[in-house]
XYZ file of C-alpha atoms in Angstrom:
659
model
C -29.201 -60.860 15.947
C -26.738 -59.648 13.252
C -25.919 -55.959 13.022
C -27.278 -55.725 9.464
C -30.692 -56.593 10.878
C -30.451 -54.376 13.958
C -29.364 -51.218 12.120
C -32.556 -50.791 10.029
C -34.691 -51.755 13.047
C -33.465 -48.626 14.860
C -35.474 -46.503 12.402
C -38.219 -48.978 11.473
C -39.488 -49.490 15.033
C -40.461 -45.815 15.650
C -42.044 -45.753 12.186
C -44.148 -48.777 13.146
C -45.160 -46.993 16.364
C -46.227 -43.938 14.363
C -48.325 -46.023 11.953
C -49.973 -47.948 14.794
C -50.776 -44.810 16.816
C -52.162 -43.070 13.723
C -54.432 -45.967 12.767
C -55.561 -47.239 16.163
C -54.534 -44.643 18.783
C -57.775 -42.644 18.852
C -59.886 -45.791 19.276
C -57.598 -47.224 21.967
C -57.681 -43.980 23.933
C -61.470 -43.781 23.690
C -61.965 -47.395 24.800
C -59.127 -48.027 27.272
C -57.707 -44.641 28.300
C -54.710 -42.466 27.481
C -52.057 -44.942 28.649
C -53.320 -47.518 26.136
C -52.735 -45.041 23.308
C -49.174 -44.384 24.498
C -47.981 -47.892 25.283
C -47.182 -49.137 21.739
C -45.231 -45.991 20.677
C -43.391 -46.156 24.009
C -42.474 -49.828 23.547
C -41.338 -49.209 19.961
C -38.972 -46.432 21.043
C -37.734 -48.616 23.912
C -36.880 -51.413 21.487
C -35.226 -48.905 19.137
C -33.111 -47.693 22.085
C -32.052 -51.261 22.840
C -31.099 -51.901 19.206
C -29.223 -48.579 19.090
C -27.230 -49.417 22.225
C -26.159 -52.781 20.781
C -25.166 -51.210 17.464
C -23.384 -48.292 19.170
C -21.432 -50.671 21.410
C -20.281 -52.617 18.353
C -19.314 -49.483 16.429
C -17.436 -47.869 19.328
C -15.532 -51.046 20.163
C -14.519 -51.549 16.537
C -16.145 -54.965 16.375
C -16.672 -56.657 13.018
C -18.037 -55.524 10.618
C -17.539 -51.914 11.797
C -13.788 -51.759 12.317
C -12.325 -48.277 12.688
C -14.014 -46.717 9.679
C -17.612 -47.871 9.998
C -19.967 -50.178 8.154
C -22.594 -49.423 5.512
C -25.563 -51.428 4.267
C -27.700 -50.778 1.175
C -31.414 -51.546 0.865
C -32.615 -50.636 -2.619
C -31.962 -48.334 -5.551
C -34.382 -45.480 -5.083
C -33.805 -43.317 -8.181
C -32.192 -44.860 -11.275
C -32.241 -42.156 -13.971
C -29.407 -42.392 -16.461
C -26.194 -41.445 -14.699
C -28.148 -40.142 -11.695
C -28.647 -42.898 -9.150
C -29.635 -42.764 -5.480
C -29.387 -45.845 -3.271
C -31.106 -45.938 0.101
C -28.717 -47.214 2.731
C -27.404 -46.666 6.261
C -23.850 -46.095 7.483
C -22.705 -46.529 11.083
C -19.375 -45.407 12.522
C -18.290 -43.925 15.848
C -19.854 -40.527 15.071
C -23.179 -42.158 14.200
C -22.957 -44.222 17.393
C -22.491 -41.123 19.573
C -25.568 -39.504 18.045
C -27.587 -42.716 18.396
C -26.788 -42.879 22.115
C -27.985 -39.339 22.771
C -31.008 -39.305 20.438
C -32.480 -42.634 21.517
C -31.741 -42.193 25.237
C -33.234 -38.722 25.548
C -36.022 -39.672 23.124
C -36.999 -42.699 25.212
C -36.987 -40.707 28.466
C -39.076 -37.972 26.835
C -41.621 -40.624 25.840
C -41.742 -41.954 29.412
C -42.037 -38.429 30.835
C -44.819 -37.610 28.360
C -47.021 -40.393 29.745
C -47.316 -38.390 32.948
C -47.138 -34.905 31.447
C -49.880 -35.521 28.854
C -52.068 -37.658 31.116
C -54.869 -35.070 31.105
C -54.714 -34.166 27.395
C -57.369 -35.462 25.036
C -54.924 -35.706 22.142
C -52.443 -38.091 23.784
C -52.643 -40.611 20.930
C -51.832 -37.903 18.391
C -48.956 -36.580 20.501
C -47.272 -39.979 20.722
C -47.774 -40.561 17.004
C -45.955 -37.283 16.305
C -43.179 -38.184 18.765
C -42.586 -41.503 16.999
C -42.569 -39.799 13.593
C -39.985 -37.339 14.885
C -37.808 -40.147 16.226
C -38.000 -42.010 12.905
C -37.062 -38.862 10.961
C -34.127 -37.978 13.203
C -32.753 -41.508 13.262
C -32.892 -41.771 9.463
C -31.071 -38.429 9.252
C -28.281 -39.732 11.493
C -28.031 -43.138 9.807
C -28.418 -42.181 6.119
C -25.396 -42.628 3.853
C -26.668 -40.522 0.947
C -27.095 -36.754 0.792
C -30.508 -36.950 -0.866
C -31.789 -39.400 1.742
C -30.383 -37.104 4.431
C -32.284 -34.220 2.868
C -35.557 -36.181 2.849
C -35.077 -37.015 6.536
C -34.053 -33.374 7.107
C -37.427 -32.254 5.748
C -39.304 -34.930 7.698
C -37.693 -33.599 10.878
C -38.983 -30.147 9.915
C -42.479 -31.525 9.335
C -42.455 -33.415 12.629
C -41.304 -30.359 14.562
C -44.065 -28.319 12.884
C -46.658 -30.834 14.083
C -45.238 -30.993 17.618
C -44.720 -27.249 18.112
C -48.254 -26.607 16.878
C -49.734 -29.534 18.808
C -52.084 -27.207 20.695
C -53.105 -25.613 17.395
C -56.361 -24.023 18.683
C -54.030 -21.647 20.525
C -53.058 -19.007 17.958
C -49.577 -18.483 19.411
C -48.808 -22.208 18.972
C -49.944 -22.329 15.349
C -47.970 -19.164 14.532
C -44.855 -20.568 16.240
C -45.132 -23.801 14.240
C -45.499 -21.871 11.006
C -42.551 -19.641 11.883
C -40.309 -22.646 12.608
C -41.327 -24.328 9.352
C -40.774 -21.250 7.163
C -37.460 -20.165 8.711
C -36.063 -23.678 8.339
C -37.035 -23.725 4.687
C -34.822 -20.674 4.120
C -31.759 -22.609 5.228
C -32.887 -25.731 3.384
C -32.773 -23.886 0.047
C -29.030 -23.491 0.537
C -28.652 -27.124 1.559
C -30.390 -28.521 -1.545
C -28.304 -26.212 -3.759
C -25.194 -27.571 -2.044
C -26.348 -31.131 -2.781
C -26.907 -30.170 -6.426
C -23.416 -28.665 -6.615
C -21.953 -31.870 -5.165
C -23.676 -33.956 -7.851
C -22.651 -31.670 -10.713
C -18.996 -31.873 -9.718
C -18.609 -35.399 -8.325
C -21.497 -37.323 -9.965
C -22.314 -39.097 -6.707
C -24.355 -38.333 -3.599
C -23.034 -41.158 -1.439
C -21.568 -39.434 1.614
C -18.434 -41.579 1.899
C -17.687 -41.298 -1.816
C -18.143 -37.509 -1.681
C -15.812 -37.149 1.300
C -13.212 -39.328 -0.416
C -13.391 -37.396 -3.690
C -13.881 -33.818 -2.503
C -10.138 -33.133 -2.703
C -10.263 -33.414 -6.492
C -12.214 -30.153 -6.749
C -10.795 -26.646 -6.781
C -10.852 -24.579 -3.593
C -13.557 -22.204 -4.833
C -15.998 -25.032 -5.554
C -15.255 -26.663 -2.196
C -15.886 -23.347 -0.417
C -19.231 -22.904 -2.175
C -20.297 -26.436 -1.259
C -19.298 -25.843 2.368
C -21.157 -22.502 2.492
C -24.353 -23.997 1.052
C -24.257 -26.957 3.425
C -23.681 -24.464 6.249
C -26.932 -22.696 5.288
C -28.904 -25.838 6.088
C -27.012 -26.358 9.330
C -27.624 -22.769 10.458
C -31.376 -23.113 9.901
C -31.824 -26.444 11.656
C -29.533 -25.578 14.571
C -31.113 -22.118 14.935
C -27.953 -20.066 14.573
C -27.814 -16.400 13.588
C -29.496 -15.129 11.458
C -32.010 -18.024 11.344
C -32.287 -18.345 15.123
C -35.622 -16.577 15.579
C -37.816 -19.690 15.317
C -36.434 -21.553 18.314
C -37.587 -19.377 21.265
C -41.128 -19.295 19.862
C -41.070 -23.103 19.649
C -41.633 -23.018 23.425
C -45.341 -22.878 22.580
C -45.275 -26.655 22.169
C -45.674 -29.030 25.133
C -42.590 -29.148 27.372
C -41.562 -32.702 26.315
C -41.377 -31.333 22.757
C -39.030 -28.613 23.970
C -36.788 -31.250 25.532
C -36.801 -33.371 22.387
C -36.215 -30.534 19.905
C -33.916 -28.308 21.943
C -31.797 -30.887 23.733
C -30.699 -33.955 21.844
C -32.254 -34.040 18.429
C -33.343 -31.357 15.971
C -31.030 -28.519 16.983
C -28.075 -30.899 16.973
C -28.724 -31.876 13.356
C -26.745 -28.921 12.009
C -23.771 -29.695 14.236
C -23.878 -33.323 13.113
C -24.093 -32.300 9.437
C -20.960 -30.146 9.640
C -19.096 -32.768 11.683
C -20.038 -35.514 9.231
C -18.699 -33.354 6.376
C -15.560 -32.285 8.236
C -13.214 -33.098 5.276
C -15.173 -30.624 3.130
C -14.991 -27.846 5.705
C -11.352 -28.573 6.544
C -10.465 -27.689 2.930
C -12.400 -24.417 3.121
C -10.601 -22.428 5.865
C -12.496 -19.216 5.071
C -15.781 -21.031 5.631
C -14.436 -22.440 8.900
C -13.915 -18.870 10.086
C -17.525 -18.096 9.107
C -18.708 -21.106 11.127
C -16.717 -19.942 14.156
C -17.978 -16.357 13.784
C -21.628 -17.445 13.530
C -21.220 -19.670 16.579
C -19.503 -17.127 18.809
C -21.896 -14.331 17.848
C -24.938 -16.530 18.480
C -23.477 -17.698 21.801
C -22.974 -14.230 23.254
C -26.117 -12.746 21.694
C -28.383 -15.490 23.055
C -26.713 -15.432 26.480
C -27.300 -11.678 26.719
C -31.017 -12.158 25.946
C -31.355 -14.891 28.586
C -30.325 -12.306 31.220
C -33.676 -10.521 31.163
C -36.192 -13.270 30.307
C -38.770 -14.137 32.934
C -40.379 -17.164 31.247
C -38.543 -20.246 32.560
C -38.734 -22.082 29.225
C -37.532 -19.087 27.222
C -34.442 -18.769 29.414
C -33.654 -22.375 28.543
C -34.433 -21.747 24.860
C -31.901 -18.927 24.641
C -29.491 -21.075 26.613
C -29.846 -23.706 23.875
C -29.044 -21.113 21.206
C -25.949 -20.133 23.162
C -24.729 -23.693 23.734
C -25.254 -24.696 20.098
C -23.224 -21.580 19.296
C -20.440 -23.062 21.435
C -20.585 -26.210 19.279
C -20.404 -24.202 16.061
C -17.440 -22.283 17.465
C -15.723 -25.602 18.212
C -16.358 -26.826 14.664
C -15.042 -23.557 13.265
C -11.719 -23.812 15.109
C -11.283 -27.460 14.118
C -12.121 -28.905 17.550
C -14.280 -31.625 16.027
C -14.229 -34.038 18.957
C -14.867 -31.241 21.452
C -17.965 -30.196 19.489
C -19.411 -33.734 19.611
C -18.457 -34.034 23.277
C -20.418 -30.880 24.050
C -23.281 -32.101 21.853
C -23.543 -35.273 23.949
C -23.149 -33.546 27.306
C -25.591 -30.808 26.313
C -28.130 -33.401 25.178
C -28.254 -34.899 28.650
C -28.179 -31.808 30.858
C -30.378 -29.642 28.627
C -32.897 -32.471 28.241
C -32.924 -32.677 32.035
C -33.371 -28.906 32.385
C -36.367 -28.822 30.049
C -38.039 -31.798 31.704
C -37.392 -30.147 35.079
C -39.016 -26.944 33.828
C -42.059 -28.971 32.809
C -42.225 -30.438 36.303
C -42.049 -26.922 37.781
C -44.794 -25.658 35.454
C -46.899 -28.702 36.274
C -46.467 -28.038 40.008
C -47.554 -24.374 39.845
C -50.546 -24.991 37.559
C -49.067 -23.980 34.205
C -47.399 -20.781 35.423
C -44.170 -20.038 33.526
C -43.237 -16.609 34.913
C -40.361 -17.063 37.389
C -41.374 -13.882 39.203
C -44.454 -15.784 40.372
C -42.520 -18.758 41.751
C -39.894 -18.937 44.486
C -39.503 -21.170 47.511
C -40.178 -24.365 45.548
C -37.033 -26.232 46.655
C -38.740 -27.731 49.714
C -41.976 -28.577 47.927
C -40.642 -30.322 44.815
C -37.241 -31.631 46.011
C -36.574 -34.147 43.208
C -37.184 -31.482 40.585
C -35.041 -29.000 42.517
C -32.013 -31.233 43.011
C -31.987 -32.583 39.480
C -32.361 -29.074 38.040
C -29.591 -27.823 40.316
C -27.297 -30.620 39.090
C -28.067 -29.764 35.457
C -27.477 -26.053 36.123
C -24.087 -26.775 37.692
C -23.238 -28.902 34.657
C -24.167 -26.257 32.074
C -22.312 -23.627 34.118
C -19.116 -25.621 33.609
C -18.283 -26.536 37.205
C -16.073 -29.623 37.677
C -16.452 -32.554 37.689
C -19.807 -32.485 35.859
C -20.143 -33.129 32.114
C -20.406 -29.509 30.989
C -17.061 -28.639 32.564
C -15.114 -31.168 30.495
C -16.769 -30.426 27.150
C -16.789 -26.638 27.503
C -13.208 -26.495 28.729
C -12.050 -28.608 25.793
C -13.677 -26.174 23.350
C -12.060 -23.146 24.988
C -8.689 -24.886 25.208
C -8.699 -25.921 21.541
C -9.711 -22.409 20.455
C -6.840 -20.892 22.450
C -4.203 -23.385 21.279
C -5.277 -23.181 17.625
C -4.799 -19.417 17.615
C -8.453 -18.353 17.680
C -8.010 -16.042 20.643
C -11.157 -14.060 19.800
C -13.212 -17.260 19.946
C -11.624 -18.127 23.291
C -12.261 -14.642 24.724
C -15.928 -14.595 23.724
C -16.419 -18.197 24.884
C -14.757 -17.333 28.192
C -17.167 -14.418 28.687
C -20.167 -16.546 27.698
C -19.149 -19.125 30.325
C -19.615 -16.494 33.048
C -22.881 -15.293 31.508
C -24.212 -18.865 31.356
C -23.477 -19.489 35.007
C -25.168 -16.216 35.951
C -28.440 -16.614 34.044
C -28.825 -20.277 35.029
C -28.466 -19.515 38.729
C -30.729 -16.511 38.304
C -33.267 -19.076 37.096
C -32.559 -21.346 40.090
C -32.814 -18.430 42.529
C -36.066 -17.026 41.168
C -37.674 -20.463 40.887
C -36.533 -22.364 43.981
C -34.868 -20.077 46.530
C -36.227 -17.448 48.883
C -39.865 -17.072 49.870
C -42.792 -18.210 47.796
C -44.393 -15.779 45.365
C -46.831 -18.356 44.031
C -50.502 -17.420 43.701
C -52.058 -18.072 47.158
C -54.853 -20.038 45.499
C -52.291 -22.407 43.954
C -49.862 -22.582 46.900
C -51.625 -25.386 48.862
C -51.790 -27.612 45.773
C -48.076 -27.551 44.896
C -46.693 -31.087 44.887
C -43.949 -33.146 43.295
C -44.691 -34.713 39.923
C -45.591 -38.381 39.615
C -43.160 -41.207 38.941
C -43.677 -41.135 35.189
C -42.111 -37.654 35.293
C -39.578 -37.888 38.146
C -37.916 -41.181 37.157
C -36.676 -39.744 33.811
C -35.304 -36.763 35.744
C -33.285 -38.995 38.054
C -32.043 -41.144 35.160
C -30.898 -38.108 33.135
C -29.087 -36.746 36.186
C -26.737 -39.766 36.066
C -25.042 -38.993 32.702
C -25.172 -35.290 33.585
C -22.868 -36.097 36.515
C -20.814 -38.958 35.092
C -20.552 -38.381 31.311
C -17.612 -36.012 31.692
C -15.709 -38.371 33.961
C -16.364 -41.344 31.681
C -15.805 -39.657 28.310
C -13.494 -36.764 29.205
C -10.765 -38.476 31.211
C -7.865 -38.728 30.924
C -7.369 -35.168 29.742
C -5.870 -34.914 26.283
C -6.414 -38.550 25.372
C -9.971 -39.205 26.439
C -12.178 -42.180 25.652
C -14.254 -40.051 23.265
C -11.146 -38.882 21.413
C -10.153 -42.497 20.928
C -13.572 -43.313 19.497
C -13.750 -40.352 17.128
C -10.110 -40.077 16.057
C -10.590 -42.282 12.928
C -13.669 -40.234 11.937
C -11.965 -36.845 12.135
C -8.430 -37.894 11.198
C -8.877 -36.872 7.512
C -10.120 -33.406 8.516
C -7.312 -32.932 11.042
C -4.653 -33.875 8.487
C -6.204 -31.653 5.797
C -6.278 -28.696 8.193
C -2.565 -29.209 8.854
C -2.875 -28.900 12.632
C -0.849 -31.367 14.646
C -2.499 -32.590 17.829
C -0.828 -30.864 20.754
C -0.005 -32.837 23.914
C -2.034 -32.022 27.012
C -0.194 -30.579 30.015
C -2.264 -30.345 33.180
C 0.430 -28.301 34.931
C 1.045 -26.014 31.992
C -1.111 -23.876 29.722
C -3.953 -26.407 29.750
C -4.121 -26.334 33.540
C -4.231 -22.529 33.550
C -7.074 -22.515 31.026
C -9.021 -25.094 33.043
C -8.588 -23.106 36.238
C -9.600 -19.863 34.500
C -12.802 -21.299 32.975
C -13.859 -22.934 36.249
C -13.128 -19.719 38.168
C -15.129 -17.474 35.827
C -18.085 -19.883 35.997
C -17.915 -19.923 39.788
C -17.834 -16.115 39.785
C -21.024 -16.011 37.709
C -22.723 -18.350 40.189
C -21.632 -16.233 43.174
C -22.980 -13.039 41.607
C -26.305 -14.733 40.820
C -26.526 -16.105 44.349
C -25.856 -12.672 45.842
C -28.662 -11.187 43.746
C -31.222 -13.985 43.719
C -30.212 -16.462 46.412
C -31.467 -14.484 49.391
C -34.976 -13.755 50.664
C -36.947 -12.761 47.570
C -40.515 -12.504 48.704
C -42.881 -10.337 46.638
C -41.770 -7.078 48.289
C -38.092 -7.989 48.310
C -38.202 -9.034 44.670
C -39.788 -5.717 43.716
C -37.079 -3.875 45.658
C -34.374 -5.943 43.963
C -35.845 -5.287 40.532
C -36.019 -1.573 41.365
C -32.316 -1.677 42.263
C -31.484 -3.391 39.004
C -33.571 -0.840 37.130
C -31.700 1.971 38.863
C -28.394 0.456 37.756
C -29.753 0.131 34.236
C -30.789 3.774 34.118
C -27.367 4.908 35.336
C -25.945 5.407 31.831
C -27.117 5.517 28.205
C -25.048 2.427 27.386
C -26.607 0.317 30.152
C -30.091 1.532 29.188
C -29.486 0.520 25.571
C -28.086 -2.901 26.502
C -30.964 -3.631 28.843
C -33.595 -2.656 26.273
C -31.757 -4.659 23.602
C -31.746 -7.763 25.797
C -35.371 -7.327 26.825
C -36.434 -6.857 23.196
C -34.261 -9.764 21.971
C -32.042 -7.331 20.076
C -35.070 -6.438 17.926
C -34.480 -9.325 15.503
C -38.181 -10.178 15.345
C -39.001 -6.509 14.733
C -36.344 -6.338 12.024
C -37.744 -9.429 10.318
C -41.235 -7.997 10.560
C -40.043 -4.739 8.978
C -38.002 -6.333 6.192
C -40.080 -9.347 5.238
C -43.627 -8.525 6.341
C -43.998 -4.779 5.837
C -41.413 -3.876 3.198
C -41.397 -7.340 1.650
C -45.184 -7.409 1.661
C -45.388 -4.075 -0.130
C -42.807 -5.157 -2.696
C -44.764 -8.365 -3.261
C -48.000 -6.367 -3.587
C -46.326 -4.035 -6.100
C -45.070 -6.971 -8.133
C -48.534 -8.535 -8.011
C -50.071 -5.244 -9.231
C -47.506 -4.968 -12.045
C -48.165 -8.565 -13.082
C -51.969 -8.193 -12.933
C -52.277 -4.741 -14.508
C -49.291 -4.406 -16.855
C -48.310 -7.951 -17.842
C -51.784 -9.512 -17.742
C -53.247 -6.274 -19.141
C -50.979 -6.397 -22.199
C -51.707 -10.067 -22.804
C -55.445 -9.737 -22.238
C -55.585 -6.494 -24.300
C -53.891 -8.192 -27.242
C -56.388 -11.015 -26.983
C -59.333 -8.626 -26.877
C -57.964 -6.677 -29.906
C -57.598 -9.814 -32.009
C -60.991 -11.065 -30.867
C -62.666 -7.769 -31.786
C -60.966 -7.664 -35.198
C -61.963 -11.234 -35.841
C -65.557 -10.458 -34.843
C -65.690 -7.615 -37.364
C -64.261 -9.705 -40.171
C -66.621 -12.538 -39.316
C -69.582 -10.378 -40.401
C -68.193 -10.284 -43.955
C -68.454 -14.066 -44.141
C -72.255 -14.384 -44.696
C -72.236 -17.698 -46.584
C -74.362 -16.295 -49.497
C -73.014 -16.612 -53.058
C -74.651 -13.406 -54.294
C -72.937 -11.382 -51.582
C -69.584 -12.800 -52.577
C -70.338 -12.058 -56.288
C -71.273 -8.488 -55.400
C -68.037 -8.149 -53.468
C -66.027 -9.457 -56.409
C -67.801 -7.024 -58.764
C -67.142 -4.092 -56.497
C -63.526 -5.129 -56.241
C -63.168 -5.312 -60.015
C -64.788 -1.875 -60.402
C -62.390 -0.403 -57.806
C -59.388 -1.977 -59.539
C -60.561 -0.704 -62.969
C -61.151 2.802 -61.616
C -57.689 2.809 -60.052
C -56.098 1.641 -63.318
C -57.873 4.344 -65.325
C -56.912 7.004 -62.768
C -53.272 5.998 -62.980
C -53.407 6.029 -66.827
C -54.949 9.515 -66.895
C -52.272 10.798 -64.565
C -49.556 9.830 -67.032
């Protein structure tokens, strides 16, 4: 089948699954069971994955018609309005291919996992319809070759995430979390649409490739404003500071949703958007510094919050914030390939971590507090070993995927002169290793703290759930070795070099040769050592016997350390309260903002509307009085004329007498 046929099928197949599940899913589930409602959406995503793999293989190998610089196809002219014209089309190059691999692979495994996870839910048909809609939206976003089409898909992703996060909408916390995610994302999207408008005003085109080719014609100020506005959209979708507050609350959705949104798809959209527009950002160095600053701040802030969380999914949520911050930091220092490398590696191991957390929650009857777990390693061994592998990967221990991608980011930051980015990233590496192995220790090691009523019923998840775990563990182990070697001239760098070559040349940074037994080797050894140190500290604290009494004693010891100084007390409270960002938003936008809005409403209703309505009433009253004069009788009018003449005559005589 030709590529021009396969490319649109990647997006059309999930859309067909959504339409089918929406129209017939409820009836199929009622008549034939939950699996019947899931099978068509599952098959559609499976076929989309197959098409994506074929297309990605062609794009990455440089086969015709892709070549080194990609291939675009157009479908129809969507908006012809004078000079303004928008054509719907798709564009595939190596960057698109990398995203297709991650999105479709993790998306397919999430669908398979969901068959088991949602097997007891009455809304299975609706859940799979939403999953397919999300896949369609995300794939269109990745494939689209026009900024306006990207924005439409961008909003569809927001709608889909709203539906999935609020899937259990009778639960108030879920509906509030969905609303929060939707509203916060709209804040960033305002900046994005303004950036698109600014692109059109200055370049008179919204085709992505044409914009990237012509952006150099604009002055530096205009380019910086475009980059800043596009960054606003990326910050919202990728949940970076200050628009990060929606993502932890999104844990209210079913666990497969968490894996889909927080691993390989929605949160990566912002990273992809900046990477796709790398020539724009490369010509706005001040904005690049802003990108790096946002990423590093989010990385260390989120990692510090993960230290004190006790909900297993929230630890992973803040871990996602931190790792996406790593990607933003990489983009900000011009390490474009390293950012995409970490995006791909993170998609696999974070997807695995979230699916593992769902298996743990399933095993302990929907308990999410890690203080009420422990000792699960022997009872759910597949979940334990796959989660341990993913935790080693995210900690940055060689030779797993996270080591290669994270080390490349730190190395590029150091060599490009961003020592502050390197220092913060280096610290975050140790923090990541610590909080992930704190999670492993509290969940799997030591003695059981599970509710005695639940303890006898703990068992490993079924095959629908464990097979995706084992499959995701494979790229978690091997992706770094396949994509990251040889150091300095990796396979991934070869794929993406034509994509990022314009940005690299515009930034004026020559690619530095890799030296394993020089500075690069020292940096690798340092990052691996600091990660190992974080693991050792976590093991010393949480890897020993932590039965209920021992855990309480350990927590008392930690509390004693916290209370030792005012600084430690402040830091602990800040971490526990998520640095009070939700409280700050509540104060600024709910309380103060609400009162300002109420005051403006009062002014509009009483003063503005009062003036308008008062003028209307005055004219109406005056008109009512004058209307009484108009009786319609001729004699009354004659009398009025006579009286008028008499008055005029009297006035004339009075004036004459006065002279």
